[in-house]
């Protein structure tokens, strides 16, 4: 069968798509030119403590402070995850510095991710500073780490050193195929600041493309690992997911926010108990579709083809 010269390879199509649609190539700087006191900078639907009766009883300004500090953490998390987690792995792949070689076209795709993610971090910090200057409100002390960093650290101690690069790479593949859902879920709700919505939409466009690239990264990496290597990694992935989706850092920061709006220790405990339910991953799966989304992603990339790995996921009630 001859090659259809009219159909460019996937790598060429991806490059053309990146040149046309990547936010760093096609979007202007998002400038915050004004702000109404009636606007909020972070979706209420994504911050449940803002809806609790003890918070709403404190009035409009208190809720605004909750949402503003939530924005700061959201943007800071973006900057951290892009530069400290995703780009560390992307740089290793692009420079062919992993123990397992990647095809040249896939390394080129990952290089576009590296460029995008650095820009996303810049946009996040730039927008945070614009908001700080406009509102006159400084961020609280932000968490020095991320849930995914903690999850990776917890997983690495369970693996031999030679598999650490593979675990880090798979962690990024998972993160890039879950962050898209997180961004899509930041809906354009009434009263949400337009510039925030534009910043978030730009990011979402790029992440949709990234999730496809990192799906190919995972498929390739999984194909070159031995059966024993796959199993060593696969059987710890349920625990990794539990750590990655753990909300303890968010809970700690929410407690700090609530203290700034004048809630007592007892009131803070009440709000947190109502909005941060203690639950295992199987239970969390029933309330957040991101769990099934990640498991489906792993299945589609061949991770669950192995019966030992599949049995581990079944034991954890993830399939």
Short mmCIF file of C-alpha atoms in Angstrom, two decimals, residues 66-173:
data_model
loop_
_atom_site.label_atom_id
_atom_site.label_comp_id
_atom_site.label_asym_id
_atom_site.label_seq_id
_atom_site.Cartn_x
_atom_site.Cartn_y
_atom_site.Cartn_z
CA UNK A 66 -12.39 34.00 50.23
CA UNK A 67 -12.60 33.95 46.44
CA UNK A 68 -9.66 36.29 45.96
CA UNK A 69 -7.36 34.16 48.09
CA UNK A 70 -8.64 31.07 46.28
CA UNK A 71 -7.62 32.70 43.00
CA UNK A 72 -4.13 33.36 44.32
CA UNK A 73 -3.68 29.70 45.28
CA UNK A 74 -5.09 28.52 41.94
CA UNK A 75 -2.66 30.69 39.98
CA UNK A 76 0.28 29.82 42.22
CA UNK A 77 -0.49 26.12 41.78
CA UNK A 78 -0.46 26.56 38.00
CA UNK A 79 2.93 28.26 38.10
CA UNK A 80 4.34 25.55 40.39
CA UNK A 81 3.00 22.54 38.50
CA UNK A 82 4.05 23.84 35.10
CA UNK A 83 7.61 24.80 36.01
CA UNK A 84 8.45 22.32 38.77
CA UNK A 85 6.63 19.18 37.65
CA UNK A 86 5.54 19.17 34.00
CA UNK A 87 8.50 21.00 32.50
CA UNK A 88 11.05 18.94 34.44
CA UNK A 89 9.73 15.83 32.68
CA UNK A 90 9.14 17.59 29.35
CA UNK A 91 12.73 18.83 29.28
CA UNK A 92 14.08 15.34 29.94
CA UNK A 93 12.00 13.89 27.10
CA UNK A 94 12.75 16.70 24.66
CA UNK A 95 16.51 16.39 25.33
CA UNK A 96 16.38 12.58 25.15
CA UNK A 97 17.73 12.26 28.69
CA UNK A 98 15.51 9.44 29.93
CA UNK A 99 16.70 5.82 30.05
CA UNK A 100 14.12 5.00 27.40
CA UNK A 101 14.45 6.79 24.02
CA UNK A 102 11.46 8.55 22.52
CA UNK A 103 10.78 9.09 18.79
CA UNK A 104 12.05 12.39 17.42
CA UNK A 105 8.59 13.59 16.40
CA UNK A 106 7.22 12.97 19.90
CA UNK A 107 10.17 14.78 21.45
CA UNK A 108 9.39 17.73 19.18
CA UNK A 109 5.76 17.68 20.32
CA UNK A 110 6.88 17.69 23.94
CA UNK A 111 9.14 20.67 23.24
CA UNK A 112 6.03 22.67 22.29
CA UNK A 113 4.56 21.68 25.65
CA UNK A 114 7.67 22.96 27.37
CA UNK A 115 7.23 26.32 25.68
CA UNK A 116 3.51 26.46 26.47
CA UNK A 117 3.87 25.54 30.12
CA UNK A 118 6.55 28.13 30.76
CA UNK A 119 4.18 30.69 29.26
CA UNK A 120 1.28 29.45 31.39
CA UNK A 121 3.37 29.98 34.50
CA UNK A 122 4.25 33.49 33.33
CA UNK A 123 0.59 34.33 32.63
CA UNK A 124 -0.49 33.00 36.02
CA UNK A 125 2.07 35.09 37.92
CA UNK A 126 1.41 38.12 35.71
CA UNK A 127 -2.34 37.94 36.34
CA UNK A 128 -1.82 37.40 40.06
CA UNK A 129 0.29 40.55 40.23
CA UNK A 130 -2.27 42.54 38.23
CA UNK A 131 -5.01 41.47 40.65
CA UNK A 132 -2.86 42.26 43.68
CA UNK A 133 -2.13 45.77 42.41
CA UNK A 134 -5.71 46.48 41.45
CA UNK A 135 -7.33 45.19 44.65
CA UNK A 136 -4.57 46.12 47.07
CA UNK A 137 -4.93 42.69 48.68
CA UNK A 138 -1.81 40.58 49.10
CA UNK A 139 -1.89 36.78 48.94
CA UNK A 140 -1.72 34.86 52.17
CA UNK A 141 1.34 32.67 52.59
CA UNK A 142 0.80 30.14 49.82
CA UNK A 143 1.55 26.40 50.11
CA UNK A 144 5.20 25.65 49.34
CA UNK A 145 4.36 22.38 47.60
CA UNK A 146 1.67 20.63 45.57
CA UNK A 147 -0.36 17.47 46.04
CA UNK A 148 1.27 15.94 42.96
CA UNK A 149 4.74 16.62 44.34
CA UNK A 150 3.78 14.86 47.56
CA UNK A 151 2.23 11.99 45.60
CA UNK A 152 5.36 11.55 43.49
CA UNK A 153 7.58 11.59 46.59
CA UNK A 154 5.40 8.95 48.29
CA UNK A 155 5.50 6.75 45.17
CA UNK A 156 9.24 6.98 44.56
CA UNK A 157 10.12 5.32 47.86
CA UNK A 158 8.19 2.24 46.71
CA UNK A 159 10.24 1.82 43.53
CA UNK A 160 13.87 1.09 42.67
CA UNK A 161 15.85 4.15 41.59
CA UNK A 162 16.00 3.05 37.96
CA UNK A 163 12.20 3.40 37.71
CA UNK A 164 12.01 6.87 39.24
CA UNK A 165 12.18 8.65 35.85
CA UNK A 166 9.36 6.43 34.56
CA UNK A 167 7.17 7.18 37.58
CA UNK A 168 7.74 10.92 37.25
CA UNK A 169 6.87 10.75 33.55
CA UNK A 170 3.70 8.74 34.16
CA UNK A 171 2.69 11.14 36.94
CA UNK A 172 2.91 14.04 34.49
CA UNK A 173 0.94 12.10 31.88
#
